[in-house]
GROMACS .gro file of C-alpha atoms in nm:
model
  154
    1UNK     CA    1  -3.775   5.880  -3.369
    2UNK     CA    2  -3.690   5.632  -3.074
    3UNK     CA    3  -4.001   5.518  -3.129
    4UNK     CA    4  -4.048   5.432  -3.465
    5UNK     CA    5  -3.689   5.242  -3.488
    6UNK     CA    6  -3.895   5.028  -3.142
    7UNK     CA    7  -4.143   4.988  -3.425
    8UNK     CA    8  -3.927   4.859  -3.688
    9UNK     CA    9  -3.712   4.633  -3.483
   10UNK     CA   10  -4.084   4.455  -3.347
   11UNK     CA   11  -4.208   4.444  -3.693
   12UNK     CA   12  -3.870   4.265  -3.831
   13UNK     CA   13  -3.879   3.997  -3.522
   14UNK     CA   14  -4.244   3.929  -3.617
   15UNK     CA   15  -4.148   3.921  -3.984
   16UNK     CA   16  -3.871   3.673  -3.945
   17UNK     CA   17  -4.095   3.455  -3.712
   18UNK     CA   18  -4.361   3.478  -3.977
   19UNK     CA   19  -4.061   3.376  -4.267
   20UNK     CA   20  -3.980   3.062  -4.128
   21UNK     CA   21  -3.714   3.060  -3.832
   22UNK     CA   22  -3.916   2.825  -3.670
   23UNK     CA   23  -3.812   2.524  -3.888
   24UNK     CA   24  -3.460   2.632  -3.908
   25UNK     CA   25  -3.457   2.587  -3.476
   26UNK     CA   26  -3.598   2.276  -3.548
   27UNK     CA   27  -3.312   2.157  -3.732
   28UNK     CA   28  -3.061   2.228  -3.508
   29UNK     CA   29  -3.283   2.073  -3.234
   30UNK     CA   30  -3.263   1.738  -3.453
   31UNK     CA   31  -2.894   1.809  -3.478
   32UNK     CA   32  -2.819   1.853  -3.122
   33UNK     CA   33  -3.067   1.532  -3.005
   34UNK     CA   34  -2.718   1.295  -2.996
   35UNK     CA   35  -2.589   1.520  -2.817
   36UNK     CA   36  -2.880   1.582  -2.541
   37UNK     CA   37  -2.911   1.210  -2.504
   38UNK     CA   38  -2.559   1.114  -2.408
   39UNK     CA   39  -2.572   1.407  -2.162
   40UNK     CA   40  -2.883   1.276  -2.010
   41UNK     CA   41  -2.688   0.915  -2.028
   42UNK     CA   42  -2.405   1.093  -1.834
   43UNK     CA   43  -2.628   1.294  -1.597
   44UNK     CA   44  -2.824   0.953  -1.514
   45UNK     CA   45  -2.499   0.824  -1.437
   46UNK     CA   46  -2.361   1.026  -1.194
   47UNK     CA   47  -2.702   1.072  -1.042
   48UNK     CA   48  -2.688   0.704  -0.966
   49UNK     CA   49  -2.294   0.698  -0.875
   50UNK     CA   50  -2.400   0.931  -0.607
   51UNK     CA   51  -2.679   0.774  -0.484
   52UNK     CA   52  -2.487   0.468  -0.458
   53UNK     CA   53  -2.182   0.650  -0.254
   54UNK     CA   54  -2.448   0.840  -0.044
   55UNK     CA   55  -2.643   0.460   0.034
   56UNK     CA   56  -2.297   0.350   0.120
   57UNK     CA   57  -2.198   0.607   0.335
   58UNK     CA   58  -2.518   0.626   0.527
   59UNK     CA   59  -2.515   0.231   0.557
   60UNK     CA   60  -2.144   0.230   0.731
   61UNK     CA   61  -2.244   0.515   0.956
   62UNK     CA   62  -2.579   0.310   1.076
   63UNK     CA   63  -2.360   0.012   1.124
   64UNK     CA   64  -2.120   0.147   1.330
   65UNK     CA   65  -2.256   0.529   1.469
   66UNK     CA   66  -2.002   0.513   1.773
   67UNK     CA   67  -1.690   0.523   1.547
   68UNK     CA   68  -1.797   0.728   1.269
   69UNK     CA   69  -1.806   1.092   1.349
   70UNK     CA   70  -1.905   1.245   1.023
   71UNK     CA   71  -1.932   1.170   0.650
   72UNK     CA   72  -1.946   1.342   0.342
   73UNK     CA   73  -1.966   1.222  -0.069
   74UNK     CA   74  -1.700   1.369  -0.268
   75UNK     CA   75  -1.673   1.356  -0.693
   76UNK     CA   76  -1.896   1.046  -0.621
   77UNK     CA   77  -1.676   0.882  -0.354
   78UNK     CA   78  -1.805   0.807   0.061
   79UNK     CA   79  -1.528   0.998   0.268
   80UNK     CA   80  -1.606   0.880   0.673
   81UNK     CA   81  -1.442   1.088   0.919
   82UNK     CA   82  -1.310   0.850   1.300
   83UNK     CA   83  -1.137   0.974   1.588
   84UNK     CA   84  -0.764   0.874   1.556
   85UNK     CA   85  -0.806   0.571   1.794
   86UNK     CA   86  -1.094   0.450   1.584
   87UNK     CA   87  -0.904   0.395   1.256
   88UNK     CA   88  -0.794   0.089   1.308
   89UNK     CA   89  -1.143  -0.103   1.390
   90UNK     CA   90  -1.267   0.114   1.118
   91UNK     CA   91  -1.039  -0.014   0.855
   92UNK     CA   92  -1.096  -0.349   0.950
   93UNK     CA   93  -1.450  -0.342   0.937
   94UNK     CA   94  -1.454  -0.197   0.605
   95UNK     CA   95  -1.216  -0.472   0.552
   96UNK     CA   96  -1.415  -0.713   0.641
   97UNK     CA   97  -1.811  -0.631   0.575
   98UNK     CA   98  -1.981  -0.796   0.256
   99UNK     CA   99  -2.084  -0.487   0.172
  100UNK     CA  100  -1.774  -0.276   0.161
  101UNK     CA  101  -1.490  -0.578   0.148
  102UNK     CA  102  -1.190  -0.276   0.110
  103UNK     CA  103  -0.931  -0.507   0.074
  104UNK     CA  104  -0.660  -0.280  -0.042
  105UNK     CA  105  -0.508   0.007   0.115
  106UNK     CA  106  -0.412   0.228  -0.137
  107UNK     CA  107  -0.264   0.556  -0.062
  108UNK     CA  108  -0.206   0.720   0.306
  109UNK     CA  109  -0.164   1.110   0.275
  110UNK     CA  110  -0.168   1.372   0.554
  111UNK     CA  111  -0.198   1.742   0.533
  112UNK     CA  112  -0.057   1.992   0.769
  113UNK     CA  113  -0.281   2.303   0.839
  114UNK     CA  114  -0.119   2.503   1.128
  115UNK     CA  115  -0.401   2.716   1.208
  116UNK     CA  116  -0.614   2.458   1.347
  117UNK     CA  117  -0.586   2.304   1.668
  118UNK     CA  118  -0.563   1.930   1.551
  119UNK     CA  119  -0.329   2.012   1.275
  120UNK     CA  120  -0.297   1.664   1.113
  121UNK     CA  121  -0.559   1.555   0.889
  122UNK     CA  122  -0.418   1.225   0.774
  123UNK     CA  123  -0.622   1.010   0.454
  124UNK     CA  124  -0.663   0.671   0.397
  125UNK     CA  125  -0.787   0.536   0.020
  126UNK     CA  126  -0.932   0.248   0.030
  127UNK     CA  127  -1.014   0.024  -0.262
  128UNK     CA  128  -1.279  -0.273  -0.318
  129UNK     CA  129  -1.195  -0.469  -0.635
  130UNK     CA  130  -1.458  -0.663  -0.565
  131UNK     CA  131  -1.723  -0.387  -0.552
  132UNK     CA  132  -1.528  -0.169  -0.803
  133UNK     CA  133  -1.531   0.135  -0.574
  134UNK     CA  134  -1.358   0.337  -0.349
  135UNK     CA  135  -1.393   0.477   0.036
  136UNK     CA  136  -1.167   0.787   0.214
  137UNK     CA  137  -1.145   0.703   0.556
  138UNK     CA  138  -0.984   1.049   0.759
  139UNK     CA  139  -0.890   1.119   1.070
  140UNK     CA  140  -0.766   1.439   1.282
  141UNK     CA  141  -0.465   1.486   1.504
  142UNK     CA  142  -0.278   1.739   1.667
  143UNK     CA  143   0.104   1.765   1.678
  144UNK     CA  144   0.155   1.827   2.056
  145UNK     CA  145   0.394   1.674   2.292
  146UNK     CA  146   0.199   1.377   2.443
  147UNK     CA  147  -0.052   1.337   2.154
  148UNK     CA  148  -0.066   0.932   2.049
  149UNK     CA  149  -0.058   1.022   1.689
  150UNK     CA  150  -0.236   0.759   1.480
  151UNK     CA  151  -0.253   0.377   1.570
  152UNK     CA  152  -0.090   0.192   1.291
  153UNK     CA  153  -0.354   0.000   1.051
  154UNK     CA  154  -0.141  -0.271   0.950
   0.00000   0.00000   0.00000
């Protein structure tokens, strides 16, 4: 019995195959073809974006290796991690280079996680007009007694 419905449902794919779905697909292929080529438009997009933030990133870091500790690219945007006394030649370099030319400061943020030992992570946004883009420059601290905090950038 089991296997004669197994039977039947094989024979009715086969049948429908042999009716004429095939066209039908086609049509919603053609109907869907706007569709796939803005996504591809989109996906070549932000395949370049990130190219372009992970060329930038890895261009800072070979210009200046000693003051950069790490880097990442985040939702398309170069995020260099300094030591707290390195912020400030940092953000003038990025300031300042042709290639970056950051020349406003647009947000400073800092987040307090207790568990960790530096428990400061404080942000910097920068923006180039010029270059339409934008770099995170962060930085960790502690909050101990005798800890210098973060030299000022301005």
């Amino acid at each position: 019995m089991a296997t004669a419905a197994l039977d039947h449902h094989c024979c009715a794919s086969a049948s429908i195959a042999a009716a004429g779905a095939e066209p039908e697909d086609l049509e919603g292929r053609r109907r869907l073809r706007p569709y796939r080529r803005r996504l591809e438009h989109n996906l070549a997009a932000m395949a370049l974006a990130f190219s372009q933030a992970q060329k930038t990133l890895s261009t800072i870091r070979s210009m200046i290796p000693r003051l950069v500790t790490s880097g990442v690219v985040v939702q398309n945007e170069p995020i260099l991690y300094v030591e707290p006394e390195n912020v400030p030649p940092v953000m003038s370099f990025l300031r300042l280079h042709t290639g970056t030319r950051t020349k406003q400061l647009v947000d400073i943020t800092a987040v307090d996680v207790p568990t960790r030992d530096r428990r400061f992570e404080v942000a910097y946004q920068l923006l180039s007009i010029e270059h339409n883009s934008r770099i995170r420059v962060k930085t960790l601290c502690g909050g101990h007694e005798g800890d210098g905090g973060v030299p000022s950038v301005v």
